[in-house]
């Protein structure tokens, strides 16, 4: 059974930084995709960033240049470094994983992922 545990959320002022972590347990397959999605109040869940362990990443246009996703396969952990945060980044951030990814996997689609964490809240004040 796969479990995803997020950490690192919190409250910061605009311009600040946070680093989210997501650790997976229960699966040792390294052919994985891991991603962060976010959902703000009253909005649909959207893909923020994703990484395919074979060397491909995805970033939403709104976070390019500010967010960086990285992966430590040995720790089965993915990190999302978020810099220059704005109030528009405030949301619940969810980690997602798939252990059957290929080069054709659309990293930004929720339907590609079958394992989800419970989320961690990020609040950015102006």
mmCIF file of C-alpha atoms in Angstrom:
data_model
loop_
_atom_site.group_PDB
_atom_site.id
_atom_site.type_symbol
_atom_site.label_atom_id
_atom_site.label_comp_id
_atom_site.label_asym_id
_atom_site.label_seq_id
_atom_site.Cartn_x
_atom_site.Cartn_y
_atom_site.Cartn_z
ATOM 1 C CA UNK A 1 0.000 0.000 0.000
ATOM 2 C CA UNK A 2 1.331 3.389 -1.009
ATOM 3 C CA UNK A 3 1.182 6.344 1.337
ATOM 4 C CA UNK A 4 2.187 9.900 0.529
ATOM 5 C CA UNK A 5 2.976 12.295 3.333
ATOM 6 C CA UNK A 6 3.378 16.002 2.671
ATOM 7 C CA UNK A 7 5.093 18.493 4.912
ATOM 8 C CA UNK A 8 6.444 22.016 4.785
ATOM 9 C CA UNK A 9 3.338 24.100 4.385
ATOM 10 C CA UNK A 10 2.734 27.196 6.434
ATOM 11 C CA UNK A 11 2.145 30.911 6.372
ATOM 12 C CA UNK A 12 4.533 33.407 4.837
ATOM 13 C CA UNK A 13 4.467 36.949 3.586
ATOM 14 C CA UNK A 14 4.545 37.788 -0.074
ATOM 15 C CA UNK A 15 8.028 37.404 -1.460
ATOM 16 C CA UNK A 16 8.882 34.668 0.973
ATOM 17 C CA UNK A 17 9.782 31.036 0.364
ATOM 18 C CA UNK A 18 8.629 27.625 1.459
ATOM 19 C CA UNK A 19 9.785 24.128 0.646
ATOM 20 C CA UNK A 20 7.247 21.346 0.478
ATOM 21 C CA UNK A 21 8.244 17.723 0.834
ATOM 22 C CA UNK A 22 6.389 14.586 -0.078
ATOM 23 C CA UNK A 23 7.628 11.170 0.939
ATOM 24 C CA UNK A 24 6.217 7.964 -0.451
ATOM 25 C CA UNK A 25 6.184 4.677 1.375
ATOM 26 C CA UNK A 26 5.174 1.226 0.289
ATOM 27 C CA UNK A 27 6.538 1.191 -3.258
ATOM 28 C CA UNK A 28 10.090 0.854 -4.436
ATOM 29 C CA UNK A 29 9.473 1.234 -8.167
ATOM 30 C CA UNK A 30 11.558 4.115 -9.390
ATOM 31 C CA UNK A 31 9.640 4.444 -12.670
ATOM 32 C CA UNK A 32 7.576 7.092 -11.006
ATOM 33 C CA UNK A 33 6.033 10.436 -11.518
ATOM 34 C CA UNK A 34 5.438 12.657 -8.568
ATOM 35 C CA UNK A 35 3.646 15.943 -8.614
ATOM 36 C CA UNK A 36 2.184 18.741 -6.608
ATOM 37 C CA UNK A 37 -1.302 19.990 -7.313
ATOM 38 C CA UNK A 38 -3.033 22.818 -5.521
ATOM 39 C CA UNK A 39 -6.564 23.869 -4.873
ATOM 40 C CA UNK A 40 -7.520 27.319 -3.710
ATOM 41 C CA UNK A 41 -10.861 28.052 -2.117
ATOM 42 C CA UNK A 42 -13.580 28.070 -4.749
ATOM 43 C CA UNK A 43 -11.258 26.962 -7.523
ATOM 44 C CA UNK A 44 -10.516 23.728 -9.281
ATOM 45 C CA UNK A 45 -7.447 21.697 -8.474
ATOM 46 C CA UNK A 46 -4.571 22.495 -10.790
ATOM 47 C CA UNK A 47 -1.215 21.005 -11.524
ATOM 48 C CA UNK A 48 1.681 23.039 -10.189
ATOM 49 C CA UNK A 49 4.789 20.982 -10.882
ATOM 50 C CA UNK A 50 5.677 17.402 -11.603
ATOM 51 C CA UNK A 51 8.711 15.270 -12.164
ATOM 52 C CA UNK A 52 9.275 12.003 -13.987
ATOM 53 C CA UNK A 53 12.185 10.117 -12.498
ATOM 54 C CA UNK A 54 13.675 9.418 -15.926
ATOM 55 C CA UNK A 55 14.321 13.142 -16.356
ATOM 56 C CA UNK A 56 11.287 15.238 -17.346
ATOM 57 C CA UNK A 57 9.552 17.998 -15.468
ATOM 58 C CA UNK A 58 6.410 20.047 -15.779
ATOM 59 C CA UNK A 59 5.644 23.502 -14.396
ATOM 60 C CA UNK A 60 2.475 25.512 -14.622
ATOM 61 C CA UNK A 61 3.045 28.818 -16.379
ATOM 62 C CA UNK A 62 2.124 30.691 -13.218
ATOM 63 C CA UNK A 63 5.034 29.215 -11.259
ATOM 64 C CA UNK A 64 7.780 28.973 -13.872
ATOM 65 C CA UNK A 65 10.925 30.682 -12.677
ATOM 66 C CA UNK A 66 9.726 30.682 -9.063
ATOM 67 C CA UNK A 67 9.132 27.028 -8.178
ATOM 68 C CA UNK A 68 11.539 24.132 -8.551
ATOM 69 C CA UNK A 69 10.670 20.483 -8.202
ATOM 70 C CA UNK A 70 13.323 17.926 -7.392
ATOM 71 C CA UNK A 71 13.478 14.317 -6.351
ATOM 72 C CA UNK A 72 15.617 12.185 -4.102
ATOM 73 C CA UNK A 73 14.950 8.635 -5.231
ATOM 74 C CA UNK A 74 16.926 7.131 -2.387
ATOM 75 C CA UNK A 75 14.626 8.893 0.076
ATOM 76 C CA UNK A 76 11.561 8.455 -2.141
ATOM 77 C CA UNK A 77 10.930 12.104 -1.538
ATOM 78 C CA UNK A 78 10.015 14.910 -3.862
ATOM 79 C CA UNK A 79 10.572 18.540 -2.979
ATOM 80 C CA UNK A 80 8.899 21.690 -4.194
ATOM 81 C CA UNK A 81 10.965 24.788 -3.549
ATOM 82 C CA UNK A 82 8.682 27.792 -3.790
ATOM 83 C CA UNK A 83 10.256 31.227 -4.001
ATOM 84 C CA UNK A 84 8.855 34.702 -4.420
ATOM 85 C CA UNK A 85 5.470 33.571 -3.225
ATOM 86 C CA UNK A 86 2.403 35.688 -3.883
ATOM 87 C CA UNK A 87 -1.070 35.621 -2.318
ATOM 88 C CA UNK A 88 -2.252 33.872 -5.489
ATOM 89 C CA UNK A 89 -0.151 30.874 -4.456
ATOM 90 C CA UNK A 90 -2.266 30.364 -1.345
ATOM 91 C CA UNK A 91 -3.935 26.985 -1.558
ATOM 92 C CA UNK A 92 -3.984 23.466 -0.248
ATOM 93 C CA UNK A 93 -1.113 21.665 -1.899
ATOM 94 C CA UNK A 94 -1.466 17.973 -2.629
ATOM 95 C CA UNK A 95 1.200 15.478 -3.499
ATOM 96 C CA UNK A 96 0.393 12.882 -6.118
ATOM 97 C CA UNK A 97 2.247 9.881 -7.460
ATOM 98 C CA UNK A 98 2.083 7.301 -10.168
ATOM 99 C CA UNK A 99 4.345 4.293 -10.360
ATOM 100 C CA UNK A 100 3.535 3.381 -13.951
ATOM 101 C CA UNK A 101 4.735 6.467 -15.752
ATOM 102 C CA UNK A 102 6.211 6.535 -19.204
ATOM 103 C CA UNK A 103 7.690 9.252 -21.376
ATOM 104 C CA UNK A 104 4.162 9.816 -22.747
ATOM 105 C CA UNK A 105 2.588 10.459 -19.365
ATOM 106 C CA UNK A 106 0.924 13.870 -19.206
ATOM 107 C CA UNK A 107 2.397 15.109 -15.981
ATOM 108 C CA UNK A 108 -0.107 17.913 -15.493
ATOM 109 C CA UNK A 109 -3.230 15.750 -15.513
ATOM 110 C CA UNK A 110 -4.805 14.573 -12.268
ATOM 111 C CA UNK A 111 -6.042 11.433 -13.990
ATOM 112 C CA UNK A 112 -2.449 10.242 -14.481
ATOM 113 C CA UNK A 113 -1.967 9.850 -10.740
ATOM 114 C CA UNK A 114 -3.514 7.185 -8.577
ATOM 115 C CA UNK A 115 -1.967 7.980 -5.223
ATOM 116 C CA UNK A 116 -2.633 11.176 -3.315
ATOM 117 C CA UNK A 117 -1.572 12.756 -0.075
ATOM 118 C CA UNK A 118 -3.879 14.571 2.286
ATOM 119 C CA UNK A 119 -2.488 17.987 1.515
ATOM 120 C CA UNK A 120 -0.626 20.762 3.262
ATOM 121 C CA UNK A 121 -1.846 24.334 3.481
ATOM 122 C CA UNK A 122 0.148 27.239 2.089
ATOM 123 C CA UNK A 123 -0.991 30.739 2.972
ATOM 124 C CA UNK A 124 0.717 33.816 1.571
ATOM 125 C CA UNK A 125 -0.198 37.189 2.987
ATOM 126 C CA UNK A 126 0.296 40.501 1.240
#
